[in-house]
PDB file of C-alpha atoms and ligand atoms in Angstrom:
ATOM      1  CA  UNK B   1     102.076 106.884 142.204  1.00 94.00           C
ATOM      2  CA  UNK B   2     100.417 110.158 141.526  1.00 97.00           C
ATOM      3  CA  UNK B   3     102.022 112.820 139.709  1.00 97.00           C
ATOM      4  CA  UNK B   4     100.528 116.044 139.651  1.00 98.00           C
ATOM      5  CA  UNK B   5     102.007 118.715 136.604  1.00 98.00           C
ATOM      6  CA  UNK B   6     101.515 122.282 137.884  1.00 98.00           C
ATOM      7  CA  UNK B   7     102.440 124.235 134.523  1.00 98.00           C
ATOM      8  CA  UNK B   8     101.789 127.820 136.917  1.00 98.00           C
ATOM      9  CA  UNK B   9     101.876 130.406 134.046  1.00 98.00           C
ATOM     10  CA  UNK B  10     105.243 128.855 132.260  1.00 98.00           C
ATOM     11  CA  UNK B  11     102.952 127.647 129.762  1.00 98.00           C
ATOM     12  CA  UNK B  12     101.223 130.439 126.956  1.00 98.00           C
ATOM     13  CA  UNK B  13     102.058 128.550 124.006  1.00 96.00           C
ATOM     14  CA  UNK B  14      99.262 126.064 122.543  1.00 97.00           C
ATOM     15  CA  UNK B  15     101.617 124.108 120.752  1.00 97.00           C
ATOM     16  CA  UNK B  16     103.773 123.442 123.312  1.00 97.00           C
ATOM     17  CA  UNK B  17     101.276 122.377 125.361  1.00 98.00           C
ATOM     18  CA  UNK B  18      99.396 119.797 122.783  1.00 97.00           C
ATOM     19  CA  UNK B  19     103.126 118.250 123.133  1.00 97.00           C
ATOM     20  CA  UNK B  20     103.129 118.128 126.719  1.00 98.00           C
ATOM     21  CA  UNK B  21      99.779 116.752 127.206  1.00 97.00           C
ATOM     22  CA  UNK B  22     100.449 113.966 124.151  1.00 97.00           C
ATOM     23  CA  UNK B  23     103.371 113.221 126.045  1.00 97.00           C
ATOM     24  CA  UNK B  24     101.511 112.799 129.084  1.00 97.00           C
ATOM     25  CA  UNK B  25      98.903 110.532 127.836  1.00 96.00           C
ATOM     26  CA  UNK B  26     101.622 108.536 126.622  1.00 95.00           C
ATOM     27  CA  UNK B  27     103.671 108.635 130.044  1.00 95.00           C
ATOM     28  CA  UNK B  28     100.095 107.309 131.531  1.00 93.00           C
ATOM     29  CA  UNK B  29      99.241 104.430 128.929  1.00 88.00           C
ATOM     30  CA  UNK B  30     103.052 102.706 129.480  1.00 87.00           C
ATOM     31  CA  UNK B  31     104.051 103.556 133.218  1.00 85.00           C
ATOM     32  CA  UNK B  32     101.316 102.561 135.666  1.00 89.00           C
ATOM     33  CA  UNK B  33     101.436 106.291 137.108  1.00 94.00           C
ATOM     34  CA  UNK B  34      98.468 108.664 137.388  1.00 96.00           C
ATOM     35  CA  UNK B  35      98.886 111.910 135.771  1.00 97.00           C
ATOM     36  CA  UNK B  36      96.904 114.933 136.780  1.00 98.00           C
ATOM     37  CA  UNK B  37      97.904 118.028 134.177  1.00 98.00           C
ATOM     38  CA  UNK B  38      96.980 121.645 135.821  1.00 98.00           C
ATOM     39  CA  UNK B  39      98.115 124.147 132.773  1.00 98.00           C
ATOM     40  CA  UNK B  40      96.141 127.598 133.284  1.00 98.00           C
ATOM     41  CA  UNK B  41      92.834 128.136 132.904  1.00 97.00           C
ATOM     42  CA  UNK B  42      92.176 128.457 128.789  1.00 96.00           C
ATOM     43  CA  UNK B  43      94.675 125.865 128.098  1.00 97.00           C
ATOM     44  CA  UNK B  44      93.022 123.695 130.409  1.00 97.00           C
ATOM     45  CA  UNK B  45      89.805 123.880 129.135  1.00 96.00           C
ATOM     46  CA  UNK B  46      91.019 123.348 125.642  1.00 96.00           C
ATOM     47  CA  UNK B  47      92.296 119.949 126.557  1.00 97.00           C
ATOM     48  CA  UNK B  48      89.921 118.901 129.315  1.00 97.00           C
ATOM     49  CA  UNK B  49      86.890 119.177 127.644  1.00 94.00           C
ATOM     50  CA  UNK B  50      87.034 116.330 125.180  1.00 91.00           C
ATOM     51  CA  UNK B  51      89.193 114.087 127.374  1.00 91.00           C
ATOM     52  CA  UNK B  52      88.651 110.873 127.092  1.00 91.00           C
ATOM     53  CA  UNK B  53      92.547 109.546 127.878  1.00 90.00           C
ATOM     54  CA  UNK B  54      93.556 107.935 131.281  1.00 92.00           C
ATOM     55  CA  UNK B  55      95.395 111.532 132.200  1.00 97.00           C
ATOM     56  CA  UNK B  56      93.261 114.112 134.474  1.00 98.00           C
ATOM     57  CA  UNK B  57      93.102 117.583 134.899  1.00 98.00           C
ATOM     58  CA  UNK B  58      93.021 119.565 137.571  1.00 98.00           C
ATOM     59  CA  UNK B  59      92.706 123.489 138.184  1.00 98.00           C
ATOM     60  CA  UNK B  60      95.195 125.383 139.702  1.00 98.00           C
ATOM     61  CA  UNK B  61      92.842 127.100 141.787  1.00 98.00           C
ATOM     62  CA  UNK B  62      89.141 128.223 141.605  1.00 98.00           C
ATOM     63  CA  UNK B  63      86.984 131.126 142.914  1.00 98.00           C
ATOM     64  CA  UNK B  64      85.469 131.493 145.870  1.00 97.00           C
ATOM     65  CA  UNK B  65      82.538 132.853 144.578  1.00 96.00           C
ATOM     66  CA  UNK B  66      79.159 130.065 143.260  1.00 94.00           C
ATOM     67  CA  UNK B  67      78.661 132.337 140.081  1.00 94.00           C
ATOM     68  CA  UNK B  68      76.810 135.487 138.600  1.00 96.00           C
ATOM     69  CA  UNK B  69      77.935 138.755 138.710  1.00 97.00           C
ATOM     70  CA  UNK B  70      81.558 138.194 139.220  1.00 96.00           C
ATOM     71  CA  UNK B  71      83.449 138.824 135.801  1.00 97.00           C
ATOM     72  CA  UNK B  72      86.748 137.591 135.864  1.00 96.00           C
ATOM     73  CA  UNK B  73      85.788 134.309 138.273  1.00 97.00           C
ATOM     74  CA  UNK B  74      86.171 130.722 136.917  1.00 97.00           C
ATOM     75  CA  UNK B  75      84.323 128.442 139.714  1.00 98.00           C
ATOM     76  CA  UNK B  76      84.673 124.835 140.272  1.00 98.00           C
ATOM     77  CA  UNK B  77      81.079 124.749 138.607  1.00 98.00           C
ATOM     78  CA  UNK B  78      82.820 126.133 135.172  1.00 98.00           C
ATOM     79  CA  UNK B  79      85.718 123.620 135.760  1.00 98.00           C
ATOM     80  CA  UNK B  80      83.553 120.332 136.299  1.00 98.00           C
ATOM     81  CA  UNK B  81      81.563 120.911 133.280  1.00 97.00           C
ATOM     82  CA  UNK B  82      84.822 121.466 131.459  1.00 97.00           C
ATOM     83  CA  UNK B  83      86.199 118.130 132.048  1.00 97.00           C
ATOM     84  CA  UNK B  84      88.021 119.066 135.440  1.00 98.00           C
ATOM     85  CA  UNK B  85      88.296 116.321 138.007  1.00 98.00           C
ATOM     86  CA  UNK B  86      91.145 117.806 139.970  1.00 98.00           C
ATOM     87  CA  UNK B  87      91.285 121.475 141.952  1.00 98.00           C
ATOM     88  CA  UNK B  88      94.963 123.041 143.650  1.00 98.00           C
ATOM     89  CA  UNK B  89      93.301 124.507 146.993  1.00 98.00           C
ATOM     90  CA  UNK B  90      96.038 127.125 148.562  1.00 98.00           C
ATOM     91  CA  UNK B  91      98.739 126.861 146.678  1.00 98.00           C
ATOM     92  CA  UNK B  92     101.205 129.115 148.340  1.00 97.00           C
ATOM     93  CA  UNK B  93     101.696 131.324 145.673  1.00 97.00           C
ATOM     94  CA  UNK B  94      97.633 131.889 145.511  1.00 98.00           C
ATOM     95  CA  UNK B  95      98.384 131.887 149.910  1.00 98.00           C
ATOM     96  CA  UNK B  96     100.676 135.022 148.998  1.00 97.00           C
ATOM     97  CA  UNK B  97      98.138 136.690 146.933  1.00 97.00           C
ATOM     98  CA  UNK B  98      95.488 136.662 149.822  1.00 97.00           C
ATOM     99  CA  UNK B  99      93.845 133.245 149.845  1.00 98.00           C
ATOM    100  CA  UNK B 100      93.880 133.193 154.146  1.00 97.00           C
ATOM    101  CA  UNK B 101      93.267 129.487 155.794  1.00 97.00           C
ATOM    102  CA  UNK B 102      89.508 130.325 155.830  1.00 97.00           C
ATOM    103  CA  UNK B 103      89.764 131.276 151.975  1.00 98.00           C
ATOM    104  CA  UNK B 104      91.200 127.788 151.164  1.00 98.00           C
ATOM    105  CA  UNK B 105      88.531 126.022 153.654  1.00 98.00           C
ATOM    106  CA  UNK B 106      86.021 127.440 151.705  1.00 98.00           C
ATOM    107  CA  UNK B 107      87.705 126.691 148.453  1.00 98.00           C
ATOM    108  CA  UNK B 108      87.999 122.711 149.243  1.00 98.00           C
ATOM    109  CA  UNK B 109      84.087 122.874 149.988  1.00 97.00           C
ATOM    110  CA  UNK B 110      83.435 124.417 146.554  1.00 98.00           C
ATOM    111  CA  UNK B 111      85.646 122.080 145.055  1.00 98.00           C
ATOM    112  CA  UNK B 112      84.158 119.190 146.558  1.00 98.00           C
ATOM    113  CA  UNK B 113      80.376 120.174 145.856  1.00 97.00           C
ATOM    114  CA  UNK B 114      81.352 120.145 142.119  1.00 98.00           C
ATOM    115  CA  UNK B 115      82.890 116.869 142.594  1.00 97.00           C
ATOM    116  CA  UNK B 116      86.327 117.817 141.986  1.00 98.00           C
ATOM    117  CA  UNK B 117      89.055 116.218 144.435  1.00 98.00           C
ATOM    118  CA  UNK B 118      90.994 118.662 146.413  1.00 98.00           C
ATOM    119  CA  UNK B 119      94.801 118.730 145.930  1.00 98.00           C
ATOM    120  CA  UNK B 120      95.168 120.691 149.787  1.00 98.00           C
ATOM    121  CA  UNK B 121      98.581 122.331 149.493  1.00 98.00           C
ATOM    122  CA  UNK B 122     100.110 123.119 152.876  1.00 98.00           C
ATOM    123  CA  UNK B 123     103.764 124.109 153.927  1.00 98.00           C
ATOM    124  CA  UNK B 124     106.016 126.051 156.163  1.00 96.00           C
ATOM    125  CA  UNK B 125     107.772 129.175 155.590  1.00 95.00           C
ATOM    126  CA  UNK B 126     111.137 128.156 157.087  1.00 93.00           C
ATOM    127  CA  UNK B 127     112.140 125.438 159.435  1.00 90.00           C
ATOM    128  CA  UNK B 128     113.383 126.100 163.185  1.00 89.00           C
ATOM    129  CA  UNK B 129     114.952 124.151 165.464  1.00 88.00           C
ATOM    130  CA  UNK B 130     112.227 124.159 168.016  1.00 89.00           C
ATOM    131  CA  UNK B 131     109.589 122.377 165.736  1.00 89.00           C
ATOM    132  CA  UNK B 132     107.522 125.342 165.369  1.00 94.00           C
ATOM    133  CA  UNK B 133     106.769 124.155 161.848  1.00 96.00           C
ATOM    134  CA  UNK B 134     105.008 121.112 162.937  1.00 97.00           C
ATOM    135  CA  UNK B 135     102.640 123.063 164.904  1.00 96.00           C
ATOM    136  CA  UNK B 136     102.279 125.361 161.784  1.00 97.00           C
ATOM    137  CA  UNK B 137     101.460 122.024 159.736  1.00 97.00           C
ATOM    138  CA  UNK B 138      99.052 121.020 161.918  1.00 98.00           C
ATOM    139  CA  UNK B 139      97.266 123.886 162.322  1.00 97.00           C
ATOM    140  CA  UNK B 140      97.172 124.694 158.341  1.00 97.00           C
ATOM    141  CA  UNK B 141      95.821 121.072 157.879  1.00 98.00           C
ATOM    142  CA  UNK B 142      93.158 121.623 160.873  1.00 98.00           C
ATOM    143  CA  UNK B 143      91.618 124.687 159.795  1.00 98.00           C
ATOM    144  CA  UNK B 144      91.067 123.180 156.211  1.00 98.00           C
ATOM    145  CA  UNK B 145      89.532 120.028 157.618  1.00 97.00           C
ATOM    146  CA  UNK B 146      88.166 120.369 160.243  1.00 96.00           C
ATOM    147  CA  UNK B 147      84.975 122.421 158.302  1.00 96.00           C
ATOM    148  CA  UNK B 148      84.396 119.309 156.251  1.00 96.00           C
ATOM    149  CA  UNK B 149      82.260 116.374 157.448  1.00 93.00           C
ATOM    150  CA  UNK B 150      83.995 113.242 158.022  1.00 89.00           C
ATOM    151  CA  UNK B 151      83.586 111.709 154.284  1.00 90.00           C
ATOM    152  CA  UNK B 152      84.743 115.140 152.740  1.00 94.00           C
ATOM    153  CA  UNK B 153      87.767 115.044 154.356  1.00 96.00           C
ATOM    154  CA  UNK B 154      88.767 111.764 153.049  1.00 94.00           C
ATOM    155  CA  UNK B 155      88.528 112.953 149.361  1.00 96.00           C
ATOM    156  CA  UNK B 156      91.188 115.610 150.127  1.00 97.00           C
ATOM    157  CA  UNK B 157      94.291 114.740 148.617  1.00 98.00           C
ATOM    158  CA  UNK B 158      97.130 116.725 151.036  1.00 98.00           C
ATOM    159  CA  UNK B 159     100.445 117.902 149.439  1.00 98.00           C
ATOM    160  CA  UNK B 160     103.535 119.287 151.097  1.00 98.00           C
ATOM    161  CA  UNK B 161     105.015 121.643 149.533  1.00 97.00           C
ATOM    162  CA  UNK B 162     107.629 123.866 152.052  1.00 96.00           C
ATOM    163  CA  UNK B 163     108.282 126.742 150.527  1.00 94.00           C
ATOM    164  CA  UNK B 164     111.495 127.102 151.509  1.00 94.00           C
ATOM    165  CA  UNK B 165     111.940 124.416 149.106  1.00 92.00           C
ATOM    166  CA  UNK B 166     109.727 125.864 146.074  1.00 92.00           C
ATOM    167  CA  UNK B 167     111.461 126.555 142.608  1.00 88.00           C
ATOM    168  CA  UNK B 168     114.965 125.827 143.030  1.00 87.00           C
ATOM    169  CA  UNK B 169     117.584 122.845 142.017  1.00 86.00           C
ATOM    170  CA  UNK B 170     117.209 119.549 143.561  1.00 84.00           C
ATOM    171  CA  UNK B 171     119.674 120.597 145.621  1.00 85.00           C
ATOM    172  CA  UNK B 172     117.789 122.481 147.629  1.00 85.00           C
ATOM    173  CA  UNK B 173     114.625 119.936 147.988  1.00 87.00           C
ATOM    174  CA  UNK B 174     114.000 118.342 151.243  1.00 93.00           C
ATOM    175  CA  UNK B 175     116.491 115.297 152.349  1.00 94.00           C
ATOM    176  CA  UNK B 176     114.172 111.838 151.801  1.00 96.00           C
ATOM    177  CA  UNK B 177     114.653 111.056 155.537  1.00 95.00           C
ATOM    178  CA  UNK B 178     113.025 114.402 156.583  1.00 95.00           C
ATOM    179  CA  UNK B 179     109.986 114.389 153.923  1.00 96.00           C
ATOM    180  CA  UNK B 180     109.751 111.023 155.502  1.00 97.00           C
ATOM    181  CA  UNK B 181     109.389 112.211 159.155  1.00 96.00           C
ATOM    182  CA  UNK B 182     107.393 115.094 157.817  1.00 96.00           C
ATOM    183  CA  UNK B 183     104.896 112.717 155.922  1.00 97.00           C
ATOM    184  CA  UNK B 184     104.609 110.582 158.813  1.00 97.00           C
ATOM    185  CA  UNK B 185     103.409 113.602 160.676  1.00 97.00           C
ATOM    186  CA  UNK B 186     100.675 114.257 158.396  1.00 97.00           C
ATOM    187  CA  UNK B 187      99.363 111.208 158.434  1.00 96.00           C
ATOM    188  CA  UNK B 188      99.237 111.401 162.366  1.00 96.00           C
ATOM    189  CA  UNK B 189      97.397 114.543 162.003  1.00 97.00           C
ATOM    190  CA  UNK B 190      94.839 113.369 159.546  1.00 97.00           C
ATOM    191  CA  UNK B 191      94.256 110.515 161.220  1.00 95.00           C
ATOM    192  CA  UNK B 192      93.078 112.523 164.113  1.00 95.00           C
ATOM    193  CA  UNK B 193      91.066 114.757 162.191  1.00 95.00           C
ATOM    194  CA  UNK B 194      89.666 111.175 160.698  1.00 93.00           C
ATOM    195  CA  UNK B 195      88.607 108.965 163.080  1.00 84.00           C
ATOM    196  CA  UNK B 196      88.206 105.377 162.646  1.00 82.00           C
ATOM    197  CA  UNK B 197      90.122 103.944 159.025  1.00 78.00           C
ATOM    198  CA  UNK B 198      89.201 106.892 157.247  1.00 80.00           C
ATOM    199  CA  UNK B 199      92.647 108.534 157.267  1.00 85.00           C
ATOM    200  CA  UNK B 200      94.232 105.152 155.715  1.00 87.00           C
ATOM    201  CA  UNK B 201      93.521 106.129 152.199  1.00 90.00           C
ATOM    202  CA  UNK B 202      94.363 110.181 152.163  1.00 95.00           C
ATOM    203  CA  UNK B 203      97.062 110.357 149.563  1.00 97.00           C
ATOM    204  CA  UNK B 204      99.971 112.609 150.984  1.00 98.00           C
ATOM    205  CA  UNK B 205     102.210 114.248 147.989  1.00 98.00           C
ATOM    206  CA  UNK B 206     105.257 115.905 148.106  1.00 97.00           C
ATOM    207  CA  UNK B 207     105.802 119.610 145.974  1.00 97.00           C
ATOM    208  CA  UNK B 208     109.129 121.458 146.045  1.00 95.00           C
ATOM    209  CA  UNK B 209     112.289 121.248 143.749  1.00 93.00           C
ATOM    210  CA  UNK B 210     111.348 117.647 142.176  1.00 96.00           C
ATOM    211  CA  UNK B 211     113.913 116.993 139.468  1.00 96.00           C
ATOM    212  CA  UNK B 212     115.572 114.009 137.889  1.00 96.00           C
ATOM    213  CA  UNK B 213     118.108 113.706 140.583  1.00 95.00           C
ATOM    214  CA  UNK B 214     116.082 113.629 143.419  1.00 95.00           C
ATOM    215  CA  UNK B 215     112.674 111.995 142.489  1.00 96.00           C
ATOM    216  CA  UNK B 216     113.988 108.616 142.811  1.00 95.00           C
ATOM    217  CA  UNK B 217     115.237 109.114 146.422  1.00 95.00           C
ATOM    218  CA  UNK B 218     112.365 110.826 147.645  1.00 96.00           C
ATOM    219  CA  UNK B 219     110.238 108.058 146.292  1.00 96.00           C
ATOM    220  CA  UNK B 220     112.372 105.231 148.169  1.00 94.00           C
ATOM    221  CA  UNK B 221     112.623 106.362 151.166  1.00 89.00           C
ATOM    222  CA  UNK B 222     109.135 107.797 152.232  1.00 92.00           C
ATOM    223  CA  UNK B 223     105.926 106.871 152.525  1.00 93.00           C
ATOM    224  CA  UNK B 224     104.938 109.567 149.489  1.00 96.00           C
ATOM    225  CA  UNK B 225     102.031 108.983 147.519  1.00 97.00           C
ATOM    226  CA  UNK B 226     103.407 111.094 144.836  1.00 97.00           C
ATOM    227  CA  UNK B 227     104.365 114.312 143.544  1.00 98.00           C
ATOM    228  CA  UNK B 228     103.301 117.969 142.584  1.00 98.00           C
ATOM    229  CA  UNK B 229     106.077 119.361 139.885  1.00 98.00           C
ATOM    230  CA  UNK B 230     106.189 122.410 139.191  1.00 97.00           C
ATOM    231  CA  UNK B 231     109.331 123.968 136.828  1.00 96.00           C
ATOM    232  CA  UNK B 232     110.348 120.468 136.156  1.00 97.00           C
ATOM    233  CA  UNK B 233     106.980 119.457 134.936  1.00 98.00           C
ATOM    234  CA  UNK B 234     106.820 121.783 131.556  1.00 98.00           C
ATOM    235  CA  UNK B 235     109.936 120.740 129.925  1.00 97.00           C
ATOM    236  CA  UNK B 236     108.998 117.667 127.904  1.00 97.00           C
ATOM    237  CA  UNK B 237     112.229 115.703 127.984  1.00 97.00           C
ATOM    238  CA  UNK B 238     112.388 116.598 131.641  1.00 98.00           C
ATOM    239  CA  UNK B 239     108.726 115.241 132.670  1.00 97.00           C
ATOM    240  CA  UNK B 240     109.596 112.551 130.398  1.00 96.00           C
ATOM    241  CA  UNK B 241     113.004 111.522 132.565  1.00 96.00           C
ATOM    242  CA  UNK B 242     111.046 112.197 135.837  1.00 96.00           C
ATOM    243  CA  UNK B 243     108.128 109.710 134.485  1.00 95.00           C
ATOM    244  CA  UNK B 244     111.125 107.213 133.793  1.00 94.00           C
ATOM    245  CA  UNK B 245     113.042 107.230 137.048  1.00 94.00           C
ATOM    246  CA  UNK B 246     109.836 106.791 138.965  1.00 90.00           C
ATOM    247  CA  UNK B 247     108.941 103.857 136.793  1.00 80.00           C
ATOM    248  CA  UNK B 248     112.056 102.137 137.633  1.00 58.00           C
ATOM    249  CA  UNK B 249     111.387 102.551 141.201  1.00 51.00           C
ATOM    250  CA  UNK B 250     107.312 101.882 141.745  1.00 49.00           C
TER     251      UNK B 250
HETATM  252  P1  PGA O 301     108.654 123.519 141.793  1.00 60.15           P
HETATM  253  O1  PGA O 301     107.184 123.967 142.201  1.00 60.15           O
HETATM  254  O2  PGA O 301     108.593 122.076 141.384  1.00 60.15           O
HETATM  255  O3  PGA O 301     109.005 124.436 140.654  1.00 60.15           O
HETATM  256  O4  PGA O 301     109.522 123.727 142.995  1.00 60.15           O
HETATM  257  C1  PGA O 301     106.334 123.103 142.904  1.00 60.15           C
HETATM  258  C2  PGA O 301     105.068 123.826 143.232  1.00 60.15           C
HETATM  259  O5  PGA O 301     105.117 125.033 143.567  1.00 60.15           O
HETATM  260  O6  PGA O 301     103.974 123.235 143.142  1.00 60.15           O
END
């Protein structure tokens, strides 16, 4: 299982996160999961650079621009030669500042000439009773792909993230048996934007209101290749109990 630790800006204290990210390489040497760390941008760096341990680190976004006179840009160029192996592409709360589908579609190509693997974030607004959202699923996931040749869109790891579902209790998460329909779907889609076996590999995560209580469940009963935590990723006993419950299950 993959577990991807999106710190947003909760993190601004170096101290706190050398703990976290000691933690994590701990987490990674005893429980067979993958751990991808995205703190923000200087914090990153300071870790990335001289990593050498089994956990990764991804950005939480990166510019659009391919460098020069852009002050205030950190490309996936900057990122790879940091020590980044990992890039969030359209995270909705980068969506809701301005990144449009054909921002993110070019994102995942900068990404992915810098070698960086995509983490594609995709999601609906609400849900309806007339399955508008699927249609809004598919088309999110289309116009990201469908740019990319065949073998790019391979490397793109997709994760779900409704945002109806973003930043609250576990509570309010998605039920197991409808991230499990909803995951199916994806895989449908990508396998018709990937022709052939191509699709059977894309890794499909699931973001929204992870916590202790739920992880477990959501792990059991779907086809989830893993998760994207956000709040419940920078609280070290928290990540730790998260770590353990999906341990018990995988
Ligand atoms: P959350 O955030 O775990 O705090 O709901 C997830 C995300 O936005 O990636």
């Amino acid at each position: 299982m993959l577990i991807v630790a999106n710190w947003k800006a909760y993190v601004e204290d170096f101290a706190k996160a050398k703990k976290l990210v000691a933690l994590s390489k701990r987490l990674a040497g005893t429980s067979g999961l993958t751990i991808v760390l995205a703190p923000p941008a200087p914090l990153l760096g300071a870790f990335s650079a001289s990593n050498t341990s089994k956990v990764a680190f991804a950005a939480q976004d990166i510019s659009l621009t391919t460098g020069g006179a852009k002050t205030g840009e950190a490309t996936a160029g900057a990122y790879a030669a940091a020590g980044v192996t990992y890039a969030i592409i359209g995270h909705s709360e980068r969506r809701a500042a301005g990144d449009t589908d054909a921002i993110v579609a070019e994102k995942l190509a900068r990404a992915l000439a810098h070698e960086l693997t995509p983490i594609l974030c995709i999601g609906e607004h609400e849900r309806d009773g007339e399955g508008k959202y699927l249609a809004f699923i598919r088309e999110e996931l289309t116009s990201a792909l469908a740019p990319l040749s065949p073998k790019e869109r391979a490397h793109v790891i997709v994760a779900y993230e409704p945002l109806w579902a973003i930043g609250k209790a576990a509570s309010f998460a998605i039920l197991p048996h409808d991230l499990d329909e909803m995951t199916l779907y994806i895989r449908k889609v990508l396998a018709e934007l990937m022709p052939g076996k191509n699709s059977a590999h894309s890794r499909v995560l699931y973001g929204g209101s992870v916590e202790p209580d739920n992880i477990r469940a959501l792990a059991a009963g779907t086809s989830i290749d893993g998760f994207l935590i956000g709040h419940a990723s920078v609280d070290p006993k928290t990540f730790g109990e998260l770590a353990k419950r999906l341990r018990v299950q995988t």
